[in-house]
mmCIF file with all atom_site columns, C-alpha atoms and ligand atoms in Angstrom:
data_model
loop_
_atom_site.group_PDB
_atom_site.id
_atom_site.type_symbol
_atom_site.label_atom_id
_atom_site.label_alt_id
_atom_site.label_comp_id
_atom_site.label_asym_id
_atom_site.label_entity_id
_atom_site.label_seq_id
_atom_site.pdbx_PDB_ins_code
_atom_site.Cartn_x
_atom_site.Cartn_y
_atom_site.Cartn_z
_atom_site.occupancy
_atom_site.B_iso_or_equiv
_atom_site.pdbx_formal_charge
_atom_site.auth_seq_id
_atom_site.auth_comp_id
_atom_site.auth_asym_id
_atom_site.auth_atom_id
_atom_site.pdbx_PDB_model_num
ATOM   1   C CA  . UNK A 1 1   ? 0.000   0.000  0.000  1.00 50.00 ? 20  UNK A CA  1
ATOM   2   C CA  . UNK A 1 2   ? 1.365   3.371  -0.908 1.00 55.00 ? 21  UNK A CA  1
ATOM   3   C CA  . UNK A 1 3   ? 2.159   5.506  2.364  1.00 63.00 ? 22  UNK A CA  1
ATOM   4   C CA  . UNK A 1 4   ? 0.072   8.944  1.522  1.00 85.00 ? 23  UNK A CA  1
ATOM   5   C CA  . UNK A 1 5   ? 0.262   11.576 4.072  1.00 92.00 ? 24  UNK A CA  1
ATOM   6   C CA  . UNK A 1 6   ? -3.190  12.847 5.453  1.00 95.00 ? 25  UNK A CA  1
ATOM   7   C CA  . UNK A 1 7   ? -4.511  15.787 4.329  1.00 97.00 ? 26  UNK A CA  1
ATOM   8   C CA  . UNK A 1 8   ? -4.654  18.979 7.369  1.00 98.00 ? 27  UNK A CA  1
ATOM   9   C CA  . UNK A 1 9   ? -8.243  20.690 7.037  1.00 98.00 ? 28  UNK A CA  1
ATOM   10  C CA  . UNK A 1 10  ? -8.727  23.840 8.914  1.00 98.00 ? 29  UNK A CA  1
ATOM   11  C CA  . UNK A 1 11  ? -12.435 24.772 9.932  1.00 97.00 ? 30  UNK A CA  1
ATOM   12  C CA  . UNK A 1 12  ? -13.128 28.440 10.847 1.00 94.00 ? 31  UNK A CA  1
ATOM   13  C CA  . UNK A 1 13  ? -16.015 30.324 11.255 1.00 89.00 ? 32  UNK A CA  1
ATOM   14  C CA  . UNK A 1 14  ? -17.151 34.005 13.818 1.00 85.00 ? 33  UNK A CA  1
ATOM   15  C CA  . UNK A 1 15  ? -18.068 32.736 17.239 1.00 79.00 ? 34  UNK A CA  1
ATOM   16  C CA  . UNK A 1 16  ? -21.635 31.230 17.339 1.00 79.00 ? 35  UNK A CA  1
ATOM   17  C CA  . UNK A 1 17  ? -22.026 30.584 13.354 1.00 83.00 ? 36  UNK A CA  1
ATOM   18  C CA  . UNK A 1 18  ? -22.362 26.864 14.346 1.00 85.00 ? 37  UNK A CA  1
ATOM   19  C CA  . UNK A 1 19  ? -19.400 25.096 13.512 1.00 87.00 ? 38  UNK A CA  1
ATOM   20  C CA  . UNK A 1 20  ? -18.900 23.390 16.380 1.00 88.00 ? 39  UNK A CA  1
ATOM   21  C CA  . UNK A 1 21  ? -22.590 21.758 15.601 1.00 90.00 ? 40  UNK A CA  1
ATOM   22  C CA  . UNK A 1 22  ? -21.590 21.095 12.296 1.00 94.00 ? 41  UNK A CA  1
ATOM   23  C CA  . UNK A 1 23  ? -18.295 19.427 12.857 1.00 94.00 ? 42  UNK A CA  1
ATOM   24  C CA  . UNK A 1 24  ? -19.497 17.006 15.444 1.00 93.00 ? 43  UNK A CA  1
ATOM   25  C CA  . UNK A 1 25  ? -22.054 16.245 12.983 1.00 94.00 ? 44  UNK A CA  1
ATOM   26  C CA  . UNK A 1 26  ? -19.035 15.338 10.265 1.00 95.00 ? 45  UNK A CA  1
ATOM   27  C CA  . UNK A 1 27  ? -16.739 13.808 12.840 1.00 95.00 ? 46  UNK A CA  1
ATOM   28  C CA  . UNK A 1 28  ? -19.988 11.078 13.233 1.00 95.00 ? 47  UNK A CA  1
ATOM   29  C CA  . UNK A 1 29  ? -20.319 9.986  9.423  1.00 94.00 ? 48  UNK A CA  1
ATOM   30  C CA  . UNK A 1 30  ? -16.637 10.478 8.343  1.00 93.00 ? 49  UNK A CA  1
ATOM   31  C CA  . UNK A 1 31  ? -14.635 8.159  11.319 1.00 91.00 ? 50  UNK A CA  1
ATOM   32  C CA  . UNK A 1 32  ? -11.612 8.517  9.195  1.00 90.00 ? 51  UNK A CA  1
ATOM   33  C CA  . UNK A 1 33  ? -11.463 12.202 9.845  1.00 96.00 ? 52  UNK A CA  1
ATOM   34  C CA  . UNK A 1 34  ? -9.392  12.756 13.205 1.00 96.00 ? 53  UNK A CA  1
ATOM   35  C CA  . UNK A 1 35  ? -10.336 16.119 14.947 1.00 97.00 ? 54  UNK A CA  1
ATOM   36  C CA  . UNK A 1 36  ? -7.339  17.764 16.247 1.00 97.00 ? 55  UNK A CA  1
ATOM   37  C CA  . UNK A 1 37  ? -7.863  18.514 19.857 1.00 97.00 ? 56  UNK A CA  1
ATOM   38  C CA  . UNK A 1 38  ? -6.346  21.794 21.334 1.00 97.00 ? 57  UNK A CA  1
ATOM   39  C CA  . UNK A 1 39  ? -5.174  23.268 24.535 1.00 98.00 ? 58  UNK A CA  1
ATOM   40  C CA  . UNK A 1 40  ? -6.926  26.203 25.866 1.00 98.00 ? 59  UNK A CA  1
ATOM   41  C CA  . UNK A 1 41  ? -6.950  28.437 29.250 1.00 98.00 ? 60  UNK A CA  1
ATOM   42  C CA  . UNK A 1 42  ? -10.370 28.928 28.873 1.00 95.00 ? 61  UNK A CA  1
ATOM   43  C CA  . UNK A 1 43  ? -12.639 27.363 31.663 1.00 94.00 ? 62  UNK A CA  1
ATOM   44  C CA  . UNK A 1 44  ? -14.505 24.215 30.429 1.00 96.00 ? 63  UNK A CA  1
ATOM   45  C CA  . UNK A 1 45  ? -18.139 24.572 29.431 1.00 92.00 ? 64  UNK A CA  1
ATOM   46  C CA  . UNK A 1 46  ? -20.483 22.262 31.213 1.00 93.00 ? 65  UNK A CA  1
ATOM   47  C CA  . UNK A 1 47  ? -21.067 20.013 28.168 1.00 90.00 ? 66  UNK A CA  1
ATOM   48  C CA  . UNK A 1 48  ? -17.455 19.926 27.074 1.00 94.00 ? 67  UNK A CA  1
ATOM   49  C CA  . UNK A 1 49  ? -15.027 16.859 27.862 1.00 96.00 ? 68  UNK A CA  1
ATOM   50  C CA  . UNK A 1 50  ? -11.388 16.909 28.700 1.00 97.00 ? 69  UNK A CA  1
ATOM   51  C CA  . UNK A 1 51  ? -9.199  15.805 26.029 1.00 96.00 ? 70  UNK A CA  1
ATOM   52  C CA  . UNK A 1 52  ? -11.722 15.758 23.820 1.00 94.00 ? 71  UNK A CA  1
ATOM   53  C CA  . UNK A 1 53  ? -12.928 19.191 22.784 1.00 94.00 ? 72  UNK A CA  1
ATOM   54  C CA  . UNK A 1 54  ? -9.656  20.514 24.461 1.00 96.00 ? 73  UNK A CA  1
ATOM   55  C CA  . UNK A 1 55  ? -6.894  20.204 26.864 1.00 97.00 ? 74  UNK A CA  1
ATOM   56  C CA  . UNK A 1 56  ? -8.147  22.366 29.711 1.00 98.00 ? 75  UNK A CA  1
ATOM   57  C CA  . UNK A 1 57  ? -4.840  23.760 30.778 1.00 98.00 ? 76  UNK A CA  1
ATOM   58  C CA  . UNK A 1 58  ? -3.329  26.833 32.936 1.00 98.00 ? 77  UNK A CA  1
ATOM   59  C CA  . UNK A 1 59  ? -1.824  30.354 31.548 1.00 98.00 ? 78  UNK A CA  1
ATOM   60  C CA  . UNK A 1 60  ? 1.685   28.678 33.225 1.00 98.00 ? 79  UNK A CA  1
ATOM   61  C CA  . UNK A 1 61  ? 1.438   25.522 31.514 1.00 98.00 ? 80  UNK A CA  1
ATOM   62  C CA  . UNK A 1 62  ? 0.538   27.277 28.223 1.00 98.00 ? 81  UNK A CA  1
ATOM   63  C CA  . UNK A 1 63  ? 3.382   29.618 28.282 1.00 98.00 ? 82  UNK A CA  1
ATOM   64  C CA  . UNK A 1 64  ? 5.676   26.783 28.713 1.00 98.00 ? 83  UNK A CA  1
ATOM   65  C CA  . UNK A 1 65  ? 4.351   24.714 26.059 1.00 98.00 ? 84  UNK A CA  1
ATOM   66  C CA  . UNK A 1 66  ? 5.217   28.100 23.761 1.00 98.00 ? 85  UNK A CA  1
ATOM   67  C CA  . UNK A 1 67  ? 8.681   27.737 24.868 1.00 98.00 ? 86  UNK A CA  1
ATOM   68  C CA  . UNK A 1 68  ? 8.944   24.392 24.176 1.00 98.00 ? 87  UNK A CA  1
ATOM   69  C CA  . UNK A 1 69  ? 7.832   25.029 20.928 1.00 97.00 ? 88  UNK A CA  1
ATOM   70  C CA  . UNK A 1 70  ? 4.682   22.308 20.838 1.00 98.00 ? 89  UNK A CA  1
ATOM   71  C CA  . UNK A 1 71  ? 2.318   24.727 19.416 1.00 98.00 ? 90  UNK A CA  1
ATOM   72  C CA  . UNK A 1 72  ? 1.935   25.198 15.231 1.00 97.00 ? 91  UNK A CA  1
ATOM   73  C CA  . UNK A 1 73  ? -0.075  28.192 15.852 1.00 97.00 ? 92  UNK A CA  1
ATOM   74  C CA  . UNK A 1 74  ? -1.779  29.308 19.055 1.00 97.00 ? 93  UNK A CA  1
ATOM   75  C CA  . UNK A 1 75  ? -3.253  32.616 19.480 1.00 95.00 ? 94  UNK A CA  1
ATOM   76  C CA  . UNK A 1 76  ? -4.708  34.427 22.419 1.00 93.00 ? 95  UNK A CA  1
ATOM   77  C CA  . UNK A 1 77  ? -8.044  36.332 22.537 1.00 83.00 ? 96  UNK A CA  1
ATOM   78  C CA  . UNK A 1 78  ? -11.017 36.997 24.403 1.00 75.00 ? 97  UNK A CA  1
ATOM   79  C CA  . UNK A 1 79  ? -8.080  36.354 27.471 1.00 87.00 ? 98  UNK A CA  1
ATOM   80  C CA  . UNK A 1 80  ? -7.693  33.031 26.689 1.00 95.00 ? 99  UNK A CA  1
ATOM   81  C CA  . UNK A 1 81  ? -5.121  31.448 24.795 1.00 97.00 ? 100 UNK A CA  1
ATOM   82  C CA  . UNK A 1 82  ? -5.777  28.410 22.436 1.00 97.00 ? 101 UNK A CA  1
ATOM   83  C CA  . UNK A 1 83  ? -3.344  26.340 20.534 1.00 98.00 ? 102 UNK A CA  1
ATOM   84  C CA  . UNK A 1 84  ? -2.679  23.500 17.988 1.00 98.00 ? 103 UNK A CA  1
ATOM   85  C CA  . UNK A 1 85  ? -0.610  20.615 19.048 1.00 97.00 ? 104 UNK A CA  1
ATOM   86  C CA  . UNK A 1 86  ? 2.076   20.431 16.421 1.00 97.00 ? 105 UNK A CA  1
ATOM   87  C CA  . UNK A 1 87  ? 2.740   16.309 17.615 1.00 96.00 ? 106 UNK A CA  1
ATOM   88  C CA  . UNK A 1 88  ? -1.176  15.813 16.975 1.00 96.00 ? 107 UNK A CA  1
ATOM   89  C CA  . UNK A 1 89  ? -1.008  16.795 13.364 1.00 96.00 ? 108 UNK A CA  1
ATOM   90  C CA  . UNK A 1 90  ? 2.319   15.717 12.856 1.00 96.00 ? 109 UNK A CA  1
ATOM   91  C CA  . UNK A 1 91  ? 1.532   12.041 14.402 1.00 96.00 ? 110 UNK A CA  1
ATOM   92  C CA  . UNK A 1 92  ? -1.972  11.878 12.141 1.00 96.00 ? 111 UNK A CA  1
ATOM   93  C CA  . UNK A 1 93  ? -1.040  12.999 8.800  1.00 96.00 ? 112 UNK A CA  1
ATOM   94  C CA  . UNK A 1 94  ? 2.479   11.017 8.889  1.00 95.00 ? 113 UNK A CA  1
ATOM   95  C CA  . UNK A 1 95  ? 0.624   7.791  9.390  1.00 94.00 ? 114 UNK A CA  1
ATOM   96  C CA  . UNK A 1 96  ? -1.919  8.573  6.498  1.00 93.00 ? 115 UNK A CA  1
ATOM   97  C CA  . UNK A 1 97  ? -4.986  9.952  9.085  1.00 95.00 ? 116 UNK A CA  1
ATOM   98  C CA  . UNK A 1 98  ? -6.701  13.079 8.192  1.00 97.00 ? 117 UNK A CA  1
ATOM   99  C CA  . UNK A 1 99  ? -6.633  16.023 10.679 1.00 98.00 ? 118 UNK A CA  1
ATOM   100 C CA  . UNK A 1 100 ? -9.494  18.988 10.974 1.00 98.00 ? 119 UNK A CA  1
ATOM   101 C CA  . UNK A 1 101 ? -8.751  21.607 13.229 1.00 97.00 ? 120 UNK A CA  1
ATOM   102 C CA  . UNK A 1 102 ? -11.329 23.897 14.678 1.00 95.00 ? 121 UNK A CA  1
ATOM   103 C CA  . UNK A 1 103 ? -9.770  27.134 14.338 1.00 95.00 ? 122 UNK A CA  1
ATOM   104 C CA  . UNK A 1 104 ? -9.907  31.108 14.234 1.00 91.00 ? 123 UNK A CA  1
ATOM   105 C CA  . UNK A 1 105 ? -9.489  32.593 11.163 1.00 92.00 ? 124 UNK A CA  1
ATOM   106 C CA  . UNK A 1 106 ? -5.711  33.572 12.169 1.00 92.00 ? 125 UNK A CA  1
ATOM   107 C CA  . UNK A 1 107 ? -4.631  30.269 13.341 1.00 95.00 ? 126 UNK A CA  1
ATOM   108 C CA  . UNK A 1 108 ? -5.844  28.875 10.119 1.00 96.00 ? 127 UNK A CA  1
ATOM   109 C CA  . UNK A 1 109 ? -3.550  31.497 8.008  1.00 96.00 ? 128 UNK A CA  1
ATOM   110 C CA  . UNK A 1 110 ? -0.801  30.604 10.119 1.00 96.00 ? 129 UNK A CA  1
ATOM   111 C CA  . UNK A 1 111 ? -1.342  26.780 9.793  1.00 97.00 ? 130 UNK A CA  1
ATOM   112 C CA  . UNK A 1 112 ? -1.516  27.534 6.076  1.00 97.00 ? 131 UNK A CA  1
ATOM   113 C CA  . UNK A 1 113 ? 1.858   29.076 6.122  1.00 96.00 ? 132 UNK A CA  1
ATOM   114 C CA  . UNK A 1 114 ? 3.765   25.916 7.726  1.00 96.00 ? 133 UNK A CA  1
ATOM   115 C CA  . UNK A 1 115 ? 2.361   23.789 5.831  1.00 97.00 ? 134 UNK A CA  1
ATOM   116 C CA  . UNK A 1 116 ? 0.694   24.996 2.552  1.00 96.00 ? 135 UNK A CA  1
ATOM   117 C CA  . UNK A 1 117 ? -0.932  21.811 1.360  1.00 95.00 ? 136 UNK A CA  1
ATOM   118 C CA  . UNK A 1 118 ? -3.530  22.213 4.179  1.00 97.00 ? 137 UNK A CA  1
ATOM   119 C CA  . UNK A 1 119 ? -7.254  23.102 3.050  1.00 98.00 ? 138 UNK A CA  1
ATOM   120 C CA  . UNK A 1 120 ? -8.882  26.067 4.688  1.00 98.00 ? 139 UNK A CA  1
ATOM   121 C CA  . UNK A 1 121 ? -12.526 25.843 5.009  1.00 97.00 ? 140 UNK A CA  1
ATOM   122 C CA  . UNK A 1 122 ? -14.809 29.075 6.318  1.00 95.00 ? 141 UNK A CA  1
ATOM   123 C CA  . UNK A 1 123 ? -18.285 28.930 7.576  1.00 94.00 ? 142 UNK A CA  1
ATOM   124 C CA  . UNK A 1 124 ? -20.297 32.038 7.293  1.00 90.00 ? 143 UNK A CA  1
ATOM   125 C CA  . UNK A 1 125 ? -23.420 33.453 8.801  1.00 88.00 ? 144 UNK A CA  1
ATOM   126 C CA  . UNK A 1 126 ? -25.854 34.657 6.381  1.00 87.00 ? 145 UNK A CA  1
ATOM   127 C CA  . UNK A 1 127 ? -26.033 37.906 8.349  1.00 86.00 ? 146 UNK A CA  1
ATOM   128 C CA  . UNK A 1 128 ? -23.931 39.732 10.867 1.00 82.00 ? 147 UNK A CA  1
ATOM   129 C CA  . UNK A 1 129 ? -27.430 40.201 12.526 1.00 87.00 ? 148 UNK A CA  1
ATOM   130 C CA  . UNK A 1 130 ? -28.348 36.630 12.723 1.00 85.00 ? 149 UNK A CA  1
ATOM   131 C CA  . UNK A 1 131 ? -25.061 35.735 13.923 1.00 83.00 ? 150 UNK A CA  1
ATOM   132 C CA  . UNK A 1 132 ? -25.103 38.173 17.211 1.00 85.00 ? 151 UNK A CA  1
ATOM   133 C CA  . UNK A 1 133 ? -29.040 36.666 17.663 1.00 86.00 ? 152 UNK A CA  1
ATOM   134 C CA  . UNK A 1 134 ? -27.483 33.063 17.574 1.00 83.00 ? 153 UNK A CA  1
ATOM   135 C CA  . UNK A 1 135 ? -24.446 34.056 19.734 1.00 80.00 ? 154 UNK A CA  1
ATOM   136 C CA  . UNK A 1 136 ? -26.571 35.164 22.504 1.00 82.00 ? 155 UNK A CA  1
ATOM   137 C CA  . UNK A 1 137 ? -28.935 32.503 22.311 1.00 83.00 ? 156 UNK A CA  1
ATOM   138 C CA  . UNK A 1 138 ? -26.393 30.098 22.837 1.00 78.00 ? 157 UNK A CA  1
ATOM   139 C CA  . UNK A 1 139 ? -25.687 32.304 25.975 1.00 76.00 ? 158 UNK A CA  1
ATOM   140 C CA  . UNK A 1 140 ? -22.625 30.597 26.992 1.00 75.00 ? 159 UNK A CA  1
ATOM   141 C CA  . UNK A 1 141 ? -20.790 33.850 27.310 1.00 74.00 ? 160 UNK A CA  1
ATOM   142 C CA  . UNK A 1 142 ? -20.834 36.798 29.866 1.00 79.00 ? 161 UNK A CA  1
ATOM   143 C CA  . UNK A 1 143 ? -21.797 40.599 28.843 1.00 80.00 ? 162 UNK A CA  1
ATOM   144 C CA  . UNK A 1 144 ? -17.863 41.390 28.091 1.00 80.00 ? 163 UNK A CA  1
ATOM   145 C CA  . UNK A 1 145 ? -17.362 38.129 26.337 1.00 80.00 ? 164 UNK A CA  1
ATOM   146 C CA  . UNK A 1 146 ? -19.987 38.052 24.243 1.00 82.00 ? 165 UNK A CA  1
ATOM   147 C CA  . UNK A 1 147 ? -19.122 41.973 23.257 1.00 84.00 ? 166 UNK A CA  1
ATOM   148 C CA  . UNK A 1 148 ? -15.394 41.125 22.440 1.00 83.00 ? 167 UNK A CA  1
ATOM   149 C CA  . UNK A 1 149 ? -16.566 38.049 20.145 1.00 82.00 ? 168 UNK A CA  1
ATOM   150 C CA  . UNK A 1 150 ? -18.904 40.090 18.399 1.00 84.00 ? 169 UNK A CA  1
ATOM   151 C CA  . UNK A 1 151 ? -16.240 42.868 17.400 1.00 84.00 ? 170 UNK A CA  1
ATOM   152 C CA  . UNK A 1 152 ? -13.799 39.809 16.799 1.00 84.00 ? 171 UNK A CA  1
ATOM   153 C CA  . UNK A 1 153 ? -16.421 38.498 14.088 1.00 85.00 ? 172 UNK A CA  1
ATOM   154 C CA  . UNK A 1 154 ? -16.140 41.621 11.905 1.00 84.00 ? 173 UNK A CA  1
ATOM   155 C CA  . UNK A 1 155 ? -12.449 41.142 11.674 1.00 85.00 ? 174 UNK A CA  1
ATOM   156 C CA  . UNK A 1 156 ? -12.745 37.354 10.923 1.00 86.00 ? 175 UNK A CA  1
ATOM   157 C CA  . UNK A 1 157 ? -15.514 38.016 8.204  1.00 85.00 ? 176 UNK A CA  1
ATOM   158 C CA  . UNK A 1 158 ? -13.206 40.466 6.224  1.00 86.00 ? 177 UNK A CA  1
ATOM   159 C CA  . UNK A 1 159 ? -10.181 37.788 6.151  1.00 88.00 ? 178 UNK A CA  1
ATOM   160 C CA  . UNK A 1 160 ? -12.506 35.129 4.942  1.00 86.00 ? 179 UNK A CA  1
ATOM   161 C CA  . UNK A 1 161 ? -11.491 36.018 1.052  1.00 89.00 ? 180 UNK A CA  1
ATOM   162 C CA  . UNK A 1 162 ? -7.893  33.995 1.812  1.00 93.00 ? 181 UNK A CA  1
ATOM   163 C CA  . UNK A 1 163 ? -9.880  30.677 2.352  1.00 97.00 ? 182 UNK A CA  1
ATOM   164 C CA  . UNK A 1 164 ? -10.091 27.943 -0.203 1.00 97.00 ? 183 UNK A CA  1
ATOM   165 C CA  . UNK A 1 165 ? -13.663 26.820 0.515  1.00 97.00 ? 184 UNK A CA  1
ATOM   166 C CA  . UNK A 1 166 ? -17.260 28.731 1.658  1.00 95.00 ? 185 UNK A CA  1
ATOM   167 C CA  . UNK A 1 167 ? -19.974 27.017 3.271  1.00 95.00 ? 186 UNK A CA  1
ATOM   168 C CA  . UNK A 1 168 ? -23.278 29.622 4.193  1.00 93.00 ? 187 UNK A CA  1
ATOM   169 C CA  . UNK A 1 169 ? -25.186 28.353 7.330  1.00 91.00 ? 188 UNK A CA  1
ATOM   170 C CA  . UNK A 1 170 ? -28.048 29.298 6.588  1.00 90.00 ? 189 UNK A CA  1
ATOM   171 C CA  . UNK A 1 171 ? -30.157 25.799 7.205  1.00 92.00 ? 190 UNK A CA  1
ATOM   172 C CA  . UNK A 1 172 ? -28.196 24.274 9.290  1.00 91.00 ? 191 UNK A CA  1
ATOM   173 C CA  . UNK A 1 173 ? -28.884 20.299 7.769  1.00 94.00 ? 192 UNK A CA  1
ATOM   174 C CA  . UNK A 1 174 ? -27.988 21.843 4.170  1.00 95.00 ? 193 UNK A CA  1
ATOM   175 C CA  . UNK A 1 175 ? -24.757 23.428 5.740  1.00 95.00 ? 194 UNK A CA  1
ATOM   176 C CA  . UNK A 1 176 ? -23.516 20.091 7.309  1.00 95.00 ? 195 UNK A CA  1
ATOM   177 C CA  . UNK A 1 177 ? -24.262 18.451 3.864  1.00 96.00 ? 196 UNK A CA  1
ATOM   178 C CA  . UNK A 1 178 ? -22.427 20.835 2.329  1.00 97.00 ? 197 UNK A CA  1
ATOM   179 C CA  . UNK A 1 179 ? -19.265 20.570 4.173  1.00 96.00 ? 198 UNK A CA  1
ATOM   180 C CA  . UNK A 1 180 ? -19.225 16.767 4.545  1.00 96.00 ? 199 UNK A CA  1
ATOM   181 C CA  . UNK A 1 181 ? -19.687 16.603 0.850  1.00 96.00 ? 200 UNK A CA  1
ATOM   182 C CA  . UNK A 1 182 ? -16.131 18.881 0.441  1.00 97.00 ? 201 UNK A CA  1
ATOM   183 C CA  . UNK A 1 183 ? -14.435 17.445 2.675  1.00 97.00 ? 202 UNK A CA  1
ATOM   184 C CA  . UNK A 1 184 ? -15.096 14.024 1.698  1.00 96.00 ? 203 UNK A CA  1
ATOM   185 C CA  . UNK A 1 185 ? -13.754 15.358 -1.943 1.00 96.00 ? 204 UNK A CA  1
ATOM   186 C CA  . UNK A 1 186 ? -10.806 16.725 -0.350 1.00 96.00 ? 205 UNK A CA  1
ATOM   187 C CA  . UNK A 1 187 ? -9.828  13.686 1.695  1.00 94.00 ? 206 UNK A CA  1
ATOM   188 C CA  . UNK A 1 188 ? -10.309 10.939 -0.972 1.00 88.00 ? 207 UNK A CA  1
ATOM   189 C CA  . UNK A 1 189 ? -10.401 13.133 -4.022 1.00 80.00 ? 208 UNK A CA  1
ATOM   190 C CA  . UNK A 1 190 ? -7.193  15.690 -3.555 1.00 48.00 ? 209 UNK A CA  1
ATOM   191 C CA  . UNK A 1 191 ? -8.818  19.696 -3.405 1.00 45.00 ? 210 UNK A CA  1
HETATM 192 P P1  . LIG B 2 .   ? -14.382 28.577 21.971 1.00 56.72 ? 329 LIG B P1  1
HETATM 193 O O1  . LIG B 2 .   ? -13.915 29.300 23.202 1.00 56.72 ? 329 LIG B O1  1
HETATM 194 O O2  . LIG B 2 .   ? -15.742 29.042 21.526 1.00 56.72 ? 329 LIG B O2  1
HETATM 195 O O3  . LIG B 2 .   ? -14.288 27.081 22.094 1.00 56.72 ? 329 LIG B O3  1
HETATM 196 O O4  . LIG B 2 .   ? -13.375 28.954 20.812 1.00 56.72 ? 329 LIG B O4  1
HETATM 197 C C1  . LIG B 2 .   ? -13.095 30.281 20.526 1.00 56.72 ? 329 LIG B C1  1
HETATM 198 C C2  . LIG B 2 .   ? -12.335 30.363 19.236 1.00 56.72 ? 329 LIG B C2  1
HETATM 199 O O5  . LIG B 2 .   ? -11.074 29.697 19.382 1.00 56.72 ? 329 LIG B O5  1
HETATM 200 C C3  . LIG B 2 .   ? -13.035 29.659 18.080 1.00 56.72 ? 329 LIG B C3  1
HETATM 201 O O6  . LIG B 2 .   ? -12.996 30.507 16.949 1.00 56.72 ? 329 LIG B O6  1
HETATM 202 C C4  . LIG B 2 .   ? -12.205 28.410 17.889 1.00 56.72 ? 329 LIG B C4  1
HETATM 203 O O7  . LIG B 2 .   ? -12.268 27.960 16.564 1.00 56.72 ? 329 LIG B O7  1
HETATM 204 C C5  . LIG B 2 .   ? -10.834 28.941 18.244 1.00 56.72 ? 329 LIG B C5  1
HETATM 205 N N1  . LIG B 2 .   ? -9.841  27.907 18.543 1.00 56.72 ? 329 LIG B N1  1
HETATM 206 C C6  . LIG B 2 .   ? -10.005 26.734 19.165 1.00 56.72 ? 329 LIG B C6  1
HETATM 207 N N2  . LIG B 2 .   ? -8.857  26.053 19.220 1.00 56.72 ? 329 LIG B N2  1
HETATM 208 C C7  . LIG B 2 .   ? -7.931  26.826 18.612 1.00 56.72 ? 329 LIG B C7  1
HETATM 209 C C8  . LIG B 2 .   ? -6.528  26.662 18.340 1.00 56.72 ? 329 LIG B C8  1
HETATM 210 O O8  . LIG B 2 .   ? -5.898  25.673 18.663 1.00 56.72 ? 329 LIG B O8  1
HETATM 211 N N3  . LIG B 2 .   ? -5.915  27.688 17.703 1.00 56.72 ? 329 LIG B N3  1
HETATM 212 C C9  . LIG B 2 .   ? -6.561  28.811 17.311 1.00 56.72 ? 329 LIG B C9  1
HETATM 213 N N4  . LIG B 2 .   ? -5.871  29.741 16.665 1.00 56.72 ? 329 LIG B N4  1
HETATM 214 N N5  . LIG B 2 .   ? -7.866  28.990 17.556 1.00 56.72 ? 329 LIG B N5  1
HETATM 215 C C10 . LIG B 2 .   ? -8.545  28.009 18.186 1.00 56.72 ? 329 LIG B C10 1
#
């Protein structure tokens, strides 16, 4: 069997545009898909799971792991920082697996710098106004967070133009087809 490298997928989308629905969604019908699972200082939401949505970890540990030079990209925002295990993606793709990481729009830019074969997908809102009505439905944010993700979703809607791929949610069951239907193409059919 010819050893091909797995292909790195970065999914990015403004904070409450429902990625995180759609991707567990994918993860279910496309088992060959690994999701790459980051480190943040961010407190754990009630309905997340250690080690796999993230590595809950402290500012101390965090900084050290930047030192150490584990990270690909990490960034820091809303006062949290959140990063991309390099051995993760490195330990997946070099043993033919598939990688997606759930990303900002930054991270993905920088992931696309180190390595330039990866495929950057963005989800969209089909409004700015729908997407601060979503965002505080989801209400999983205090008053200052939820402000500072807002004004972070302008900025990350204006660098969507250096993605490869676009998928509106709009309909939520259309967007997940959508997206499985690419990356499926990507993974077993190159870009
Ligand atoms: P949340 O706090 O809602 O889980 O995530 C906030 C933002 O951090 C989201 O846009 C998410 O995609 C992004 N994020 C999660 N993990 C990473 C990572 O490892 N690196 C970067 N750059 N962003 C991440």
């Amino acid at each position: 069997m010819k050893n091909k490298k797995g292909v790195i997928i970065a999914i990015s989308a403004p904070s409450g545009t429902g990625k995180t629905t759609i991707l567990k969604e994918i993860l279910r019908d496309i088992p060959e898909l690994v999701f790459s699972v980051s480190a943040t200082t961010r407190k754990k939401r009630d309905d997340e799971i250690e080690g796999v949505d993230y590595f809950f970890i402290t500012e101390d540990e965090f900084k050290k792991k930047i030192e150490r030079n584990k990270f690909v990209e990490w960034e820091k925002f809303y006062d949290y920082y959140y990063g991309t295990y390099k051995s993760f993606i490195e330990d997946n793709i070099n043993t033919g697996k598939s990688v997606i990481a759930e990303i900002d729009v930054k991270g993905a830019l920088s992931l696309k710098k180190i390595y330039p074969e990866s495929v950057l997908i963005f989800i969209y809102p089909p409004s700015f106004d729908e997407l601060e009505k979503r965002l505080k439905k989801r209400n999983t944010e205090n008053d200052s967070d939820f402000k500072k993700r807002i004004e972070r979703a302008g900025m990350e809607l204006r660098l969507k133009e250096k993605f490869d791929y676009f998928v509106e949610n709009k309909v939520l069951d259309k967007a997940i087809l959508e997206t499985e239907s690419l990356i499926q193409k990507i993974i077993h059919g190159g870009k």
